[in-house]
PDB file of N, CA, C and O in Angstrom:
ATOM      1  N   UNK A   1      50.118  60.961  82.564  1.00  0.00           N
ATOM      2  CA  UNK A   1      51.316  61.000  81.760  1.00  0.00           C
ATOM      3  C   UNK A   1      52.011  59.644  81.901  1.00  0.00           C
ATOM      4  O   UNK A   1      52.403  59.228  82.992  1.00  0.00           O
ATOM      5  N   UNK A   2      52.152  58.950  80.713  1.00  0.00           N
ATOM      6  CA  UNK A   2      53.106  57.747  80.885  1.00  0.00           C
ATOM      7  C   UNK A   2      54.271  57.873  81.450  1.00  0.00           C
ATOM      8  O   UNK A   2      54.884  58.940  81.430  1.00  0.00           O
ATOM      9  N   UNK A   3      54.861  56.447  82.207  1.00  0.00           N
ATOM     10  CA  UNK A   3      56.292  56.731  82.322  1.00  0.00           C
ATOM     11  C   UNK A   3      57.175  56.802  81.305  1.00  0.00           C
ATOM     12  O   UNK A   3      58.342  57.105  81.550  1.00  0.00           O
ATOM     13  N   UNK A   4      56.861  56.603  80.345  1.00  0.00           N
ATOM     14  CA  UNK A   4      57.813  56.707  78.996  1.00  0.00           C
ATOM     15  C   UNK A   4      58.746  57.676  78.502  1.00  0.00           C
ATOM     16  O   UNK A   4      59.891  57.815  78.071  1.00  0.00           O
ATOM     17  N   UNK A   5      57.078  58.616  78.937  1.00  0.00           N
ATOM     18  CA  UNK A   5      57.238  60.406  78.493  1.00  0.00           C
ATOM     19  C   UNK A   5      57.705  60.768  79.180  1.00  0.00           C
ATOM     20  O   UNK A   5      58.541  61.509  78.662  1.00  0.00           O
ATOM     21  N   UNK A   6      57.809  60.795  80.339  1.00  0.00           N
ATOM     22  CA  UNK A   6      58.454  61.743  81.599  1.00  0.00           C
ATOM     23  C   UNK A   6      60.013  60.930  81.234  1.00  0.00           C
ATOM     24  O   UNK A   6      60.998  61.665  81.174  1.00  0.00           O
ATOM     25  N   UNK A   7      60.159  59.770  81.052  1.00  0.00           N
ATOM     26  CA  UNK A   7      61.578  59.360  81.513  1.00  0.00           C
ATOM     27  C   UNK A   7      62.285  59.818  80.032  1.00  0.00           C
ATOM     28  O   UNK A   7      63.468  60.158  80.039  1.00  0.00           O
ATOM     29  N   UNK A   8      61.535  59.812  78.805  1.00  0.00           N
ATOM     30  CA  UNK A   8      62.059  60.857  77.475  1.00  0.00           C
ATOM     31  C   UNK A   8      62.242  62.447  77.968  1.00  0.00           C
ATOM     32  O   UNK A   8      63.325  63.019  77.842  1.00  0.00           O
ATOM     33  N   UNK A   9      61.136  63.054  78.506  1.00  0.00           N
ATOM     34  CA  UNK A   9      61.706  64.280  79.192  1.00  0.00           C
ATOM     35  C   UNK A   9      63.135  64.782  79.776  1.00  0.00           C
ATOM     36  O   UNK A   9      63.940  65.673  79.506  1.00  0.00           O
ATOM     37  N   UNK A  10      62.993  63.493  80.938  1.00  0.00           N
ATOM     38  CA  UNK A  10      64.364  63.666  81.715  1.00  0.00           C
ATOM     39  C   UNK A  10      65.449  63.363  80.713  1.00  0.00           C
ATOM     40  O   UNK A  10      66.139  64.353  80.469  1.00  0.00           O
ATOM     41  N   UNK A  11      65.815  62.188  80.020  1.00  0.00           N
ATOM     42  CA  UNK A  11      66.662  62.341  79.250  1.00  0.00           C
ATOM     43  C   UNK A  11      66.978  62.925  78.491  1.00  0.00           C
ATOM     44  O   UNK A  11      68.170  63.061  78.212  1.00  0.00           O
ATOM     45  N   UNK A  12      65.847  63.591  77.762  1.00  0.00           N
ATOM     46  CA  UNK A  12      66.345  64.922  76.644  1.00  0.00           C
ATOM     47  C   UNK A  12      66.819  65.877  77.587  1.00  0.00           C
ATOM     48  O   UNK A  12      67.934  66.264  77.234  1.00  0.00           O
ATOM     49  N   UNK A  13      66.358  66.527  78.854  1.00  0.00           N
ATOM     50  CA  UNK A  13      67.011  67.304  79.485  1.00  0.00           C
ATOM     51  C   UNK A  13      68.473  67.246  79.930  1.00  0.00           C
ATOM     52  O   UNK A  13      69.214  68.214  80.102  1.00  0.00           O
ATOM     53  N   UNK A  14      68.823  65.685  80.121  1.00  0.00           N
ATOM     54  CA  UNK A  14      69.893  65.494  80.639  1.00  0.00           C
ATOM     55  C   UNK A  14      71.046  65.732  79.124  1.00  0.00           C
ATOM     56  O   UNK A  14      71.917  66.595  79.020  1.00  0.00           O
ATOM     57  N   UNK A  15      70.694  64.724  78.157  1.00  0.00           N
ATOM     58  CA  UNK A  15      71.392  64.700  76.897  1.00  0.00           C
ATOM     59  C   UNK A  15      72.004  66.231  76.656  1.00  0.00           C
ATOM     60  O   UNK A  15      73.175  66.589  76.529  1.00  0.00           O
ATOM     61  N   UNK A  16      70.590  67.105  76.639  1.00  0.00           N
ATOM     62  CA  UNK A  16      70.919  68.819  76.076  1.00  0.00           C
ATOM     63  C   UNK A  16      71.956  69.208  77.166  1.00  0.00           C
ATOM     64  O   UNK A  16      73.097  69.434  76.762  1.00  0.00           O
ATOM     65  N   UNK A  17      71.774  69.285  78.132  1.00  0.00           N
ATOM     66  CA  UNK A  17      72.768  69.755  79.139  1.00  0.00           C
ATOM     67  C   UNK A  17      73.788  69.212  79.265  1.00  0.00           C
ATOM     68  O   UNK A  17      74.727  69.896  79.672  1.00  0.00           O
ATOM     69  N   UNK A  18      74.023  67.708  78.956  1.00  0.00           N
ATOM     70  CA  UNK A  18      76.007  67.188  78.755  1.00  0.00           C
ATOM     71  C   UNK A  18      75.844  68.176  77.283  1.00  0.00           C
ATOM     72  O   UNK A  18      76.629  69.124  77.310  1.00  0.00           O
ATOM     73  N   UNK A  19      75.231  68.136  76.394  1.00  0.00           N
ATOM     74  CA  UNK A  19      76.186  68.182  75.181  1.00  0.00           C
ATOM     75  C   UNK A  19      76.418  70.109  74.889  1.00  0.00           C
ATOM     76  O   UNK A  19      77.209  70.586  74.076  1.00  0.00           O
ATOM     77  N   UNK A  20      75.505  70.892  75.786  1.00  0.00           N
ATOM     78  CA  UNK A  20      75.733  71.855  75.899  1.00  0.00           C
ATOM     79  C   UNK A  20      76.916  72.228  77.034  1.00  0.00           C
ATOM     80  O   UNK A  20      77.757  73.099  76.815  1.00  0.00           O
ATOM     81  N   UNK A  21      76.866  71.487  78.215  1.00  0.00           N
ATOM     82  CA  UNK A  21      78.125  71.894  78.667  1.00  0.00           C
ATOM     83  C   UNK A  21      79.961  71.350  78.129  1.00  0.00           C
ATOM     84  O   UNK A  21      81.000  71.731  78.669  1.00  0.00           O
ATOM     85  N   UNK A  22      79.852  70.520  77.102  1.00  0.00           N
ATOM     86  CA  UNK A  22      80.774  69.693  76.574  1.00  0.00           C
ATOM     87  C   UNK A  22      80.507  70.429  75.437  1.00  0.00           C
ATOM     88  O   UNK A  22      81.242  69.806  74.671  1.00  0.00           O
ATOM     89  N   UNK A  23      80.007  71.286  74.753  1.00  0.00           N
ATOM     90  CA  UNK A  23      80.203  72.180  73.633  1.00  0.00           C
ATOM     91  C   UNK A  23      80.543  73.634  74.252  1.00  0.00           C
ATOM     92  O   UNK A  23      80.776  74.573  73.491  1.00  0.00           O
ATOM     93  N   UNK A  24      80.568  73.808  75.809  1.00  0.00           N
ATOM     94  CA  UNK A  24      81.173  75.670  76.089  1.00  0.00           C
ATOM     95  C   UNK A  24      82.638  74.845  76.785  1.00  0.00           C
ATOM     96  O   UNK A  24      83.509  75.667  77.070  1.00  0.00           O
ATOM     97  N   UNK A  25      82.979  73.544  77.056  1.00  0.00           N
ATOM     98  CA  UNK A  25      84.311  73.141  77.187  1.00  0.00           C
ATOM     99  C   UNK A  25      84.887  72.989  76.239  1.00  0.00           C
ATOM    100  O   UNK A  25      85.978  72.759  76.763  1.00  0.00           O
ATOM    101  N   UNK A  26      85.053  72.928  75.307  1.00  0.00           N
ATOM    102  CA  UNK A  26      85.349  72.507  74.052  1.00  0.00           C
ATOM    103  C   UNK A  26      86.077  74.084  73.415  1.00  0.00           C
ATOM    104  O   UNK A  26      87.173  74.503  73.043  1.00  0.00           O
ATOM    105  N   UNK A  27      84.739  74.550  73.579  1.00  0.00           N
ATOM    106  CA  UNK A  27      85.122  76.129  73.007  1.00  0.00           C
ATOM    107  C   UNK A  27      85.995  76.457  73.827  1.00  0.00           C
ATOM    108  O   UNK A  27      87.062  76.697  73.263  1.00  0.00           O
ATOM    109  N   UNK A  28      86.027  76.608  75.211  1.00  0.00           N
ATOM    110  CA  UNK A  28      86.681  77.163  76.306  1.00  0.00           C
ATOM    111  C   UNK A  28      88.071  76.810  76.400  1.00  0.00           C
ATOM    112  O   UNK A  28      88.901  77.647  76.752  1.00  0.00           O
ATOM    113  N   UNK A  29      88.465  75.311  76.033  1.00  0.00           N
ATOM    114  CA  UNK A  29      89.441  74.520  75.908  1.00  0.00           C
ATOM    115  C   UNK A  29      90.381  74.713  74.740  1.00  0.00           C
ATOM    116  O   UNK A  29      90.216  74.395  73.563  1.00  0.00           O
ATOM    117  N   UNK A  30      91.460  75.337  75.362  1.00  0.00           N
ATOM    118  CA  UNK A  30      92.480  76.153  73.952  1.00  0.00           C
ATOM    119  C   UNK A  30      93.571  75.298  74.008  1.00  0.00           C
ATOM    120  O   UNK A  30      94.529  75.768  73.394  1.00  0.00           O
ATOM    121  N   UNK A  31      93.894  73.651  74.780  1.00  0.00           N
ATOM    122  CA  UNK A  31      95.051  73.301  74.468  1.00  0.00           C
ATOM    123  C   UNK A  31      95.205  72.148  73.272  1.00  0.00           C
ATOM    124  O   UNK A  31      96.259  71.544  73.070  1.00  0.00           O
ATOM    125  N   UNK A  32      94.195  71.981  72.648  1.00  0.00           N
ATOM    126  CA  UNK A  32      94.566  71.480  71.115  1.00  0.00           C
ATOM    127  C   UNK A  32      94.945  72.286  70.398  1.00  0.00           C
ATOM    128  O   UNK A  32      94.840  73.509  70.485  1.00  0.00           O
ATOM    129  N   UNK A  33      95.645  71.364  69.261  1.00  0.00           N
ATOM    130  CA  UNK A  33      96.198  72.160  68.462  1.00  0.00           C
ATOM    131  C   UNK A  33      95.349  71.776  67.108  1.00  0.00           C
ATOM    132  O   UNK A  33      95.593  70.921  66.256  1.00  0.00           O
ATOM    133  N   UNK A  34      94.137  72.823  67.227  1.00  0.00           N
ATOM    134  CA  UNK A  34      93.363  72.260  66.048  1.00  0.00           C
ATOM    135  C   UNK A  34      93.594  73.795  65.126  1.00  0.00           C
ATOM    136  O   UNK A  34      94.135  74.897  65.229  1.00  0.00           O
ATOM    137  N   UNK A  35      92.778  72.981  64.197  1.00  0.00           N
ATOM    138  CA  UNK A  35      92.898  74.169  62.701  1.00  0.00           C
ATOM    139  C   UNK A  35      91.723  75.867  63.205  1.00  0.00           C
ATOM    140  O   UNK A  35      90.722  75.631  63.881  1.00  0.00           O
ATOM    141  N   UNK A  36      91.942  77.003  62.898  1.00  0.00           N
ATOM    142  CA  UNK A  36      91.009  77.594  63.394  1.00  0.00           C
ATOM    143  C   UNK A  36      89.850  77.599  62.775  1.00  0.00           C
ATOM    144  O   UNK A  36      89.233  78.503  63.338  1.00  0.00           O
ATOM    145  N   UNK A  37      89.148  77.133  61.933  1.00  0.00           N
ATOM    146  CA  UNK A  37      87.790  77.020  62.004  1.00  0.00           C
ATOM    147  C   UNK A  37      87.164  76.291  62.760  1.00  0.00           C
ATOM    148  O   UNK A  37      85.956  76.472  62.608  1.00  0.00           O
ATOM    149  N   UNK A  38      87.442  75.407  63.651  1.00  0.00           N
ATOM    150  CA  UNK A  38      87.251  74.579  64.384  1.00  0.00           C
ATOM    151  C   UNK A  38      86.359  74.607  65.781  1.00  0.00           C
ATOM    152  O   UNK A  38      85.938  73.805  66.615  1.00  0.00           O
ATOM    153  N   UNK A  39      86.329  76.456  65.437  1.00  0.00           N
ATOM    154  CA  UNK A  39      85.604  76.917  66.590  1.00  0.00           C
ATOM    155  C   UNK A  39      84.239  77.101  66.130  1.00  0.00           C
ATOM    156  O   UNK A  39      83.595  77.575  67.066  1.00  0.00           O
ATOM    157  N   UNK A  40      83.518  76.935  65.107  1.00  0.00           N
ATOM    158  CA  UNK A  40      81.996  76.945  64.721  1.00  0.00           C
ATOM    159  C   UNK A  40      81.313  75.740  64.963  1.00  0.00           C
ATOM    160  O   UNK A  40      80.096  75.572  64.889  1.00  0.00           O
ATOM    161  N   UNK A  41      82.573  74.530  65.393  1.00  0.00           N
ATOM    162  CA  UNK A  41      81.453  73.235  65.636  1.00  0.00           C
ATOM    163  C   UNK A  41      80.844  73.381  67.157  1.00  0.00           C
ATOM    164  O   UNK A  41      79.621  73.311  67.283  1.00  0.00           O
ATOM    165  N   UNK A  42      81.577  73.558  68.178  1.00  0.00           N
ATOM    166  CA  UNK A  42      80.904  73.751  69.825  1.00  0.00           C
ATOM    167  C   UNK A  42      79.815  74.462  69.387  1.00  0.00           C
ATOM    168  O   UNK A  42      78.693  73.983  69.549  1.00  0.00           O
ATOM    169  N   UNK A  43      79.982  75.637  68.804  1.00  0.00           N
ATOM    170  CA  UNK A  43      78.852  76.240  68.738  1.00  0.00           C
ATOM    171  C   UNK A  43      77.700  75.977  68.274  1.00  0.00           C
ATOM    172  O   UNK A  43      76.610  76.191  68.805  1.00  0.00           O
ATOM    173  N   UNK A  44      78.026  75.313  66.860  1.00  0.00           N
ATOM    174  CA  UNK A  44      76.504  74.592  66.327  1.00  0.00           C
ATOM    175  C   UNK A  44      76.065  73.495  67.777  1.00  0.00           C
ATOM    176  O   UNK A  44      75.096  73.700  68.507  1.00  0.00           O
ATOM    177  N   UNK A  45      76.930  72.482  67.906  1.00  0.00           N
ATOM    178  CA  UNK A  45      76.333  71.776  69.156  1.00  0.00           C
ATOM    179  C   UNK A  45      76.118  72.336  70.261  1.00  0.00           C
ATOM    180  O   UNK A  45      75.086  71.806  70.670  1.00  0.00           O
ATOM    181  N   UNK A  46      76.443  73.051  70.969  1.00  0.00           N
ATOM    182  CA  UNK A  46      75.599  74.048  71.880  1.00  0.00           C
ATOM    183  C   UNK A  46      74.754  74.754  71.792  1.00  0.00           C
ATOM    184  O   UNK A  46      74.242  75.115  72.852  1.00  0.00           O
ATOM    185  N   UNK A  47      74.136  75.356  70.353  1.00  0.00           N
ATOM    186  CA  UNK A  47      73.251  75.804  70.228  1.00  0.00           C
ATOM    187  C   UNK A  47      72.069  74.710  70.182  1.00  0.00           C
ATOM    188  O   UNK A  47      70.981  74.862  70.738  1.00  0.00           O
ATOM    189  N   UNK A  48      72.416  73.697  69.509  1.00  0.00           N
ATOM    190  CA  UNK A  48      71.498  72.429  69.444  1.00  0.00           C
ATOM    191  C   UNK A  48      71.174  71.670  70.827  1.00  0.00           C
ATOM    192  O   UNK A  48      69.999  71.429  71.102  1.00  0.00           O
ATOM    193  N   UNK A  49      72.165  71.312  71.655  1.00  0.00           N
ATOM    194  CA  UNK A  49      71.927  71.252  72.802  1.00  0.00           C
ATOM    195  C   UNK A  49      70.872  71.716  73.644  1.00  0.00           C
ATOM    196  O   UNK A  49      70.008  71.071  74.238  1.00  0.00           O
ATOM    197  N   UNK A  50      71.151  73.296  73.582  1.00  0.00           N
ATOM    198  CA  UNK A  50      70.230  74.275  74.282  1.00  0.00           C
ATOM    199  C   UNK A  50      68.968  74.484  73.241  1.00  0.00           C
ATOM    200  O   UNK A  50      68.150  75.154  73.871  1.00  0.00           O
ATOM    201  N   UNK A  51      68.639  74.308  72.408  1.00  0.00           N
ATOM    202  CA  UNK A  51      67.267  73.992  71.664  1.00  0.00           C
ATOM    203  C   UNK A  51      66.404  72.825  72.075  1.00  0.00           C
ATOM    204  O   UNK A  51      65.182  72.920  72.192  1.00  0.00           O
ATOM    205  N   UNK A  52      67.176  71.583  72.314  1.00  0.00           N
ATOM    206  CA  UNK A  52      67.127  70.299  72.625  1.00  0.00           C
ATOM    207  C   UNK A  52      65.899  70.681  74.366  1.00  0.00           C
ATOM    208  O   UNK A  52      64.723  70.506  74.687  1.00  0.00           O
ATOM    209  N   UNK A  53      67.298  71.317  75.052  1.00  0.00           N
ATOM    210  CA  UNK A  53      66.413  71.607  76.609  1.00  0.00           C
ATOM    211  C   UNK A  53      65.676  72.349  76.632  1.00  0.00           C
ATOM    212  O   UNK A  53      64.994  72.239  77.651  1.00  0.00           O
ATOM    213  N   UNK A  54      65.291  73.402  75.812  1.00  0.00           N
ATOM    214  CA  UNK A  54      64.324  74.408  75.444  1.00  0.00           C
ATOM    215  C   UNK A  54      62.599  73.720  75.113  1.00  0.00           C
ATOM    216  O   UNK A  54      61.437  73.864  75.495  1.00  0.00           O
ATOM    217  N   UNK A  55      63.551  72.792  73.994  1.00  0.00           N
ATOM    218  CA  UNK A  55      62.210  72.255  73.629  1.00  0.00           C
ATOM    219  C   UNK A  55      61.399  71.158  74.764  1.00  0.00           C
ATOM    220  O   UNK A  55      60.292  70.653  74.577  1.00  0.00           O
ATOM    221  N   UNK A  56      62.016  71.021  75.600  1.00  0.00           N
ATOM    222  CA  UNK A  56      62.149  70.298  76.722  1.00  0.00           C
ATOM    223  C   UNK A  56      60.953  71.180  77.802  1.00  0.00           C
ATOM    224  O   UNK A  56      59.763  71.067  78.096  1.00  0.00           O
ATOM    225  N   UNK A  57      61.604  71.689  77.996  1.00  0.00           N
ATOM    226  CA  UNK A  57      60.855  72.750  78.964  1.00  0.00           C
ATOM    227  C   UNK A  57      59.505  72.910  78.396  1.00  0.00           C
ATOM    228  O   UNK A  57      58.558  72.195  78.724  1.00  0.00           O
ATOM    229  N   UNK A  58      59.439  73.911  77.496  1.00  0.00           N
ATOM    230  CA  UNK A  58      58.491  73.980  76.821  1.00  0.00           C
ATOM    231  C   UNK A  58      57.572  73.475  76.124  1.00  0.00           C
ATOM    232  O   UNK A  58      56.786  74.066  75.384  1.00  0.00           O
ATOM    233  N   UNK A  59      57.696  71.739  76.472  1.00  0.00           N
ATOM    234  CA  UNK A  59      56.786  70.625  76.086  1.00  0.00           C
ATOM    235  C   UNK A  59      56.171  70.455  77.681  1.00  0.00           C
ATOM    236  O   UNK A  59      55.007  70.098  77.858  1.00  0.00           O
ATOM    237  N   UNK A  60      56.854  70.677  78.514  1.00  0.00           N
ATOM    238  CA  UNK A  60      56.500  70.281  80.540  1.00  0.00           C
ATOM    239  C   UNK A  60      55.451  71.411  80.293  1.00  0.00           C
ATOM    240  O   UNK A  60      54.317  71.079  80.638  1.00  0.00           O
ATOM    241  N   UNK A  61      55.593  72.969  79.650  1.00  0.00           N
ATOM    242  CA  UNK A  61      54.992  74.155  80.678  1.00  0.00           C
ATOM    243  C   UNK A  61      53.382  73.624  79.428  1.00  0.00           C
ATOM    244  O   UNK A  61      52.268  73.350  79.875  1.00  0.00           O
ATOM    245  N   UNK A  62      53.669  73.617  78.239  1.00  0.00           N
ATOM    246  CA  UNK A  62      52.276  73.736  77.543  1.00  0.00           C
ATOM    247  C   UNK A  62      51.697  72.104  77.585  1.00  0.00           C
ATOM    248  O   UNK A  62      50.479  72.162  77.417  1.00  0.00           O
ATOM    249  N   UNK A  63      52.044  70.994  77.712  1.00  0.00           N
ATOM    250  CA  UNK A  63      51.331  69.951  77.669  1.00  0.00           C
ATOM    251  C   UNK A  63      51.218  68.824  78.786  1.00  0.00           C
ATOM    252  O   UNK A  63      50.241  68.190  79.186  1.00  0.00           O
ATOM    253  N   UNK A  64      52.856  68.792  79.229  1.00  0.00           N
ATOM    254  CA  UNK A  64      53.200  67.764  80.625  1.00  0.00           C
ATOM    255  C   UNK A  64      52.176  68.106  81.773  1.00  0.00           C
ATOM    256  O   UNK A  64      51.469  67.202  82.220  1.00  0.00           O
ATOM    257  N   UNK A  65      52.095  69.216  82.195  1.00  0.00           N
ATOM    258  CA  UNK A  65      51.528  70.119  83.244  1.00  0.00           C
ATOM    259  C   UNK A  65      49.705  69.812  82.887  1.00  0.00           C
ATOM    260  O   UNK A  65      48.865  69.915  83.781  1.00  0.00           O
ATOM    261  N   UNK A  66      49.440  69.533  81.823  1.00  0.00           N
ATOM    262  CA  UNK A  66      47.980  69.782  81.822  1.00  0.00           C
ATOM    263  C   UNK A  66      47.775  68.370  81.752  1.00  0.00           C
ATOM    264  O   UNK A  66      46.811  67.915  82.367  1.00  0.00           O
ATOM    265  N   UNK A  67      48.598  67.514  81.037  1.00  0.00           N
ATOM    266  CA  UNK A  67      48.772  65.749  81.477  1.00  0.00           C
ATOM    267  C   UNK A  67      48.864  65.083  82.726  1.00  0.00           C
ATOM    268  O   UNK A  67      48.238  64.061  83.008  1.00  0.00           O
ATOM    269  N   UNK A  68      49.694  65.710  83.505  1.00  0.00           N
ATOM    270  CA  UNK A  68      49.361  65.446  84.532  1.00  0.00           C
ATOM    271  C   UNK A  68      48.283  65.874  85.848  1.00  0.00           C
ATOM    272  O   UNK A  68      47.895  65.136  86.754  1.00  0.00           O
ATOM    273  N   UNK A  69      47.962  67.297  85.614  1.00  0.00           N
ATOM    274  CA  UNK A  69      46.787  67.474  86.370  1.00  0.00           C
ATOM    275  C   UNK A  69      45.606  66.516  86.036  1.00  0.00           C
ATOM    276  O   UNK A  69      44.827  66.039  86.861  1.00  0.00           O
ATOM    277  N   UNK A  70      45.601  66.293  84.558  1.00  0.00           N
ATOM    278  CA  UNK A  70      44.289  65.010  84.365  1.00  0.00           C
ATOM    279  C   UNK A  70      43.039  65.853  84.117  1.00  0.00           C
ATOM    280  O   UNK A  70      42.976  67.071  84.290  1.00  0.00           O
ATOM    281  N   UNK A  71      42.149  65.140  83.733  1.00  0.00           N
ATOM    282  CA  UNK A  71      40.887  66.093  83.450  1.00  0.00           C
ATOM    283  C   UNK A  71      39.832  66.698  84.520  1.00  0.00           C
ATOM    284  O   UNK A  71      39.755  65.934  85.482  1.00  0.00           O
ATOM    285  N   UNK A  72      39.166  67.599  84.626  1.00  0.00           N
ATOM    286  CA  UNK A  72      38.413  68.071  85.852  1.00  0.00           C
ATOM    287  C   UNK A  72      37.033  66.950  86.045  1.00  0.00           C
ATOM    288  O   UNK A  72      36.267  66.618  85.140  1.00  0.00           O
ATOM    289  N   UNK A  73      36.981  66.512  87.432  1.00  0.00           N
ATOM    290  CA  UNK A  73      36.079  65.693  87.583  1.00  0.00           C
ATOM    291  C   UNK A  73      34.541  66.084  87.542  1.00  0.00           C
ATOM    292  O   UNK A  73      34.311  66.402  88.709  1.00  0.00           O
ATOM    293  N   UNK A  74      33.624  66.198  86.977  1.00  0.00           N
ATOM    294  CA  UNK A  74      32.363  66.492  86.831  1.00  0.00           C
ATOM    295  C   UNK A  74      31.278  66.124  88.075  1.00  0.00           C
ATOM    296  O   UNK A  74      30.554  65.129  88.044  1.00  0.00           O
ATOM    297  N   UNK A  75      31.295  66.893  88.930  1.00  0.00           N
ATOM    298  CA  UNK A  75      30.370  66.157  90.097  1.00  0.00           C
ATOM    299  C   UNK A  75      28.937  66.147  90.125  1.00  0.00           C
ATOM    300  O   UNK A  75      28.341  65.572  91.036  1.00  0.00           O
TER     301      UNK A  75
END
């Protein structure tokens, strides 16, 4: 596995997780005085967020994992 990929890994993991925890603060956070629809944007970005680390994961369990074990040596 290149270092490229692994260090794109980590950062998509990291990216999804600020922007998912900065989209349930956001929601959570009632002292603006914003308009009320205002509450469907955290959510689209937290849902995107957490797709973001999903897809994350689930690129390590089906391809990272078999990239890095490497191919079986033929003796």
């Amino acid at each position: 596995m290149r270092p490229t990929t692994i260090m794109s890994l980590i950062t998509a993991l990291v990216v999804g997780l600020a922007v998912t925890g900065m989209a349930v603060w956001t929601l959570v956070d009632r002292a603006g005085g914003r308009f009320w629809f205002f509450w469907i944007a955290p959510l689209i970005v937290g849902g995107l967020g957490a797709w973001l680390v999903m897809l994350t994961v689930q690129y390590w369990f089906k391809v990272g994992k078999l990239e890095v074990k490497g191919r079986p040596k033929s003796e």
